[in-house]
Amino acid sequence: MRIFLSPPHMGGNEQYYINRAFEANYIAPLGENVTEFENAIKAFTGVKNALAVSSGTAAIHLALKVLGVSVGDKVLASSFTFIGSVSPITFVGAEPIFVDSDKTSWNADPNLVEEAFKRYRPKAFILTHLYGQVAKLDEIVSLCEKYGVDLIEDAAESLGATFNGKHSGSFGRIGIYSFNGNKIITTSGGGMLVSDDEALIKKAGFLATQARENFPHYEHYEIGFNYRMSNIVAGIGRGQMEVLSDRVKRKREIFDYYRSNLPLEFMPEIEKSVGNRWLTTALGVEPEKLRLHLETKNIESRPLWKPMHLQRVFKDAKAIVNGTSEELFGCGICLPSGTEMTTEQLDLIVATIKEVL
Ligand SMILES: *Cc1c(COP(=O)(O)O)cnc(C)c1O
């Protein structure tokens, strides 16, 4: 049996909520599951408004749209992230500018962020909380205020992580979460926008449903998208929200297990924060050698994200770099972090890693 990096882990009630939608024939359009999934996210994160959509990438696209980012604008983004975080910048015709990480958080370096704000005056900043550990929010939130830059928190990987007791995703003007297949909770595919600003979420909901004006017939004054989450998929989300806290706890146990059993360096967790440890990431290995060796035992692992400023597709993009993300990419690896793993499986992974250290 293969040990996957971060497979789905159902809580038990997902099927029940899906069945309810079938019984009411609310297969479509929106329905109780969508509303209750949004309510569960609001209650959990403490953010006042939420909108369930078809993916985290769609959520970021909508965030940029409702903040008025368009052709010719500059958008700063963490370079050390997944492509879905930044491709929406190009969807709206804006220019992506990348900022490197610092060694103490692996997330955007506040000093470089300030340099980028001064030099490029971006309209918005998409800040990723990598692998479920939060960025230096104290510094970054005040820089965004000082320079008048709209903060979009990409909390796709960090649902359940907190800073100063407040949830990641609740610090920016808009936060986004992803429920893609390997995230800490999944709906098989989906995303969510959150904001305390009701008007922004209302506008996002309007754009997510083809920008349909309020008439009995189909009337359109602007172009929208088809980005809403289905009521069936949202049923999975409702069930998953019931076990989210357990998943965070188990992810952190898995991290502690690796850390106490392997002589490696691990991703730090900054002061005043509690990460969700979505993926345990370790340094001090030869990533490809270790990955291939783990494959011999049918164990999945993966290199760290390749920084965006090193991607061919962004070869012409501006970037403020210090070498950190490139260095981490060269010597780090993501280890299996599935919350259903047994101690026996963890022991097997640890023993297999030790064979090549
Ligand atoms: C997964 C992910 C996304 C995109 O979410 P999808 O739901 O897959 O579209 C965006 N940013 C980061 C950092 C992610 O890990």
Short mmCIF file of N, CA and C and ligand atoms in Angstrom, two decimals, residues 54-60 80-86 128-131 154-157 176-183 189-191 278 305, ligand 1:
data_model
loop_
_atom_site.label_atom_id
_atom_site.label_comp_id
_atom_site.label_asym_id
_atom_site.label_seq_id
_atom_site.Cartn_x
_atom_site.Cartn_y
_atom_site.Cartn_z
N SER A 54 -15.14 27.53 -6.48
CA SER A 54 -14.73 26.25 -7.06
C SER A 54 -13.28 25.88 -6.81
N SER A 55 -12.43 26.83 -6.45
CA SER A 55 -11.03 26.51 -6.13
C SER A 55 -10.37 27.68 -5.41
N GLY A 56 -9.22 27.41 -4.83
CA GLY A 56 -8.44 28.48 -4.20
C GLY A 56 -7.95 29.47 -5.24
N THR A 57 -7.59 28.96 -6.41
CA THR A 57 -7.12 29.83 -7.49
C THR A 57 -8.23 30.79 -7.92
N ALA A 58 -9.46 30.26 -8.03
CA ALA A 58 -10.61 31.12 -8.37
C ALA A 58 -10.82 32.17 -7.29
N ALA A 59 -10.62 31.79 -6.03
CA ALA A 59 -10.80 32.73 -4.92
C ALA A 59 -9.81 33.89 -5.05
N ILE A 60 -8.56 33.58 -5.41
CA ILE A 60 -7.56 34.65 -5.55
C ILE A 60 -7.90 35.53 -6.76
N PHE A 80 8.12 32.13 -2.91
CA PHE A 80 8.17 30.75 -2.43
C PHE A 80 6.73 30.29 -2.20
N THR A 81 6.10 29.78 -3.25
CA THR A 81 4.69 29.41 -3.18
C THR A 81 4.33 28.51 -4.34
N PHE A 82 3.06 28.19 -4.43
CA PHE A 82 2.51 27.35 -5.49
C PHE A 82 1.93 28.26 -6.59
N ILE A 83 2.00 27.81 -7.81
CA ILE A 83 1.59 28.62 -8.97
C ILE A 83 0.17 29.19 -8.85
N GLY A 84 -0.73 28.43 -8.23
CA GLY A 84 -2.13 28.88 -8.10
C GLY A 84 -2.25 30.18 -7.34
N SER A 85 -1.25 30.48 -6.52
CA SER A 85 -1.24 31.71 -5.74
C SER A 85 -1.04 32.94 -6.62
N VAL A 86 -0.30 32.78 -7.71
CA VAL A 86 0.13 33.94 -8.48
C VAL A 86 -0.40 34.00 -9.92
N THR A 128 1.65 34.42 0.99
CA THR A 128 1.42 32.99 1.27
C THR A 128 1.92 32.62 2.66
N HIS A 129 1.12 31.81 3.35
CA HIS A 129 1.56 31.20 4.62
C HIS A 129 1.96 29.76 4.28
N LEU A 130 3.25 29.58 4.06
CA LEU A 130 3.75 28.35 3.46
C LEU A 130 3.63 27.12 4.37
N TYR A 131 3.16 26.04 3.79
CA TYR A 131 3.06 24.75 4.48
C TYR A 131 2.30 24.83 5.80
N ASP A 154 -2.97 34.47 1.22
CA ASP A 154 -3.14 33.15 0.63
C ASP A 154 -2.94 32.13 1.77
N ALA A 155 -4.08 31.79 2.38
CA ALA A 155 -4.06 30.83 3.49
C ALA A 155 -4.51 29.44 3.00
N ALA A 156 -4.26 29.18 1.71
CA ALA A 156 -4.67 27.90 1.10
C ALA A 156 -4.13 26.71 1.89
N GLU A 157 -2.90 26.88 2.41
CA GLU A 157 -2.25 25.77 3.11
C GLU A 157 -2.36 25.89 4.63
N ILE A 176 -7.96 33.82 1.59
CA ILE A 176 -8.50 32.71 0.79
C ILE A 176 -8.02 31.38 1.38
N TYR A 177 -8.89 30.37 1.25
CA TYR A 177 -8.54 28.99 1.63
C TYR A 177 -8.76 28.08 0.43
N SER A 178 -8.08 26.94 0.44
CA SER A 178 -8.27 25.94 -0.63
C SER A 178 -8.67 24.61 -0.01
N PHE A 179 -9.54 23.90 -0.71
CA PHE A 179 -9.95 22.56 -0.28
C PHE A 179 -9.59 21.56 -1.36
N ASN A 180 -8.46 21.80 -2.02
CA ASN A 180 -7.97 20.88 -3.03
C ASN A 180 -7.64 19.53 -2.35
N GLY A 181 -7.45 18.51 -3.17
CA GLY A 181 -7.35 17.13 -2.67
C GLY A 181 -6.36 16.86 -1.57
N ASN A 182 -5.23 17.57 -1.53
CA ASN A 182 -4.25 17.21 -0.51
C ASN A 182 -4.15 18.24 0.62
N LYS A 183 -5.03 19.20 0.66
CA LYS A 183 -4.99 20.22 1.72
C LYS A 183 -5.46 19.62 3.05
N GLY A 189 -12.20 19.40 -4.32
CA GLY A 189 -11.74 20.59 -5.01
C GLY A 189 -12.63 21.73 -4.58
N GLY A 190 -12.05 22.86 -4.24
CA GLY A 190 -12.87 24.00 -3.82
C GLY A 190 -12.04 25.06 -3.16
N GLY A 191 -12.68 26.19 -2.89
CA GLY A 191 -11.97 27.29 -2.24
C GLY A 191 -12.95 28.18 -1.51
N TRP A 278 0.68 21.55 7.94
CA TRP A 278 0.03 20.84 6.83
C TRP A 278 0.95 19.77 6.24
N TRP A 305 8.37 23.74 -2.86
CA TRP A 305 7.93 24.52 -4.02
C TRP A 305 9.14 25.16 -4.70
C1 LIG B 1 -3.30 24.82 -3.19
C2 LIG B 1 -2.83 26.21 -3.24
C3 LIG B 1 -3.47 27.21 -4.00
C4 LIG B 1 -4.54 26.93 -5.00
O1 LIG B 1 -5.64 26.30 -4.55
P1 LIG B 1 -6.52 25.40 -5.57
O2 LIG B 1 -7.72 25.10 -4.73
O3 LIG B 1 -5.70 24.17 -5.87
O4 LIG B 1 -6.82 26.20 -6.76
C5 LIG B 1 -3.02 28.51 -3.91
N1 LIG B 1 -1.98 28.83 -3.15
C6 LIG B 1 -1.31 27.92 -2.42
C7 LIG B 1 -0.18 28.37 -1.57
C8 LIG B 1 -1.70 26.57 -2.46
O5 LIG B 1 -0.98 25.67 -1.78
#
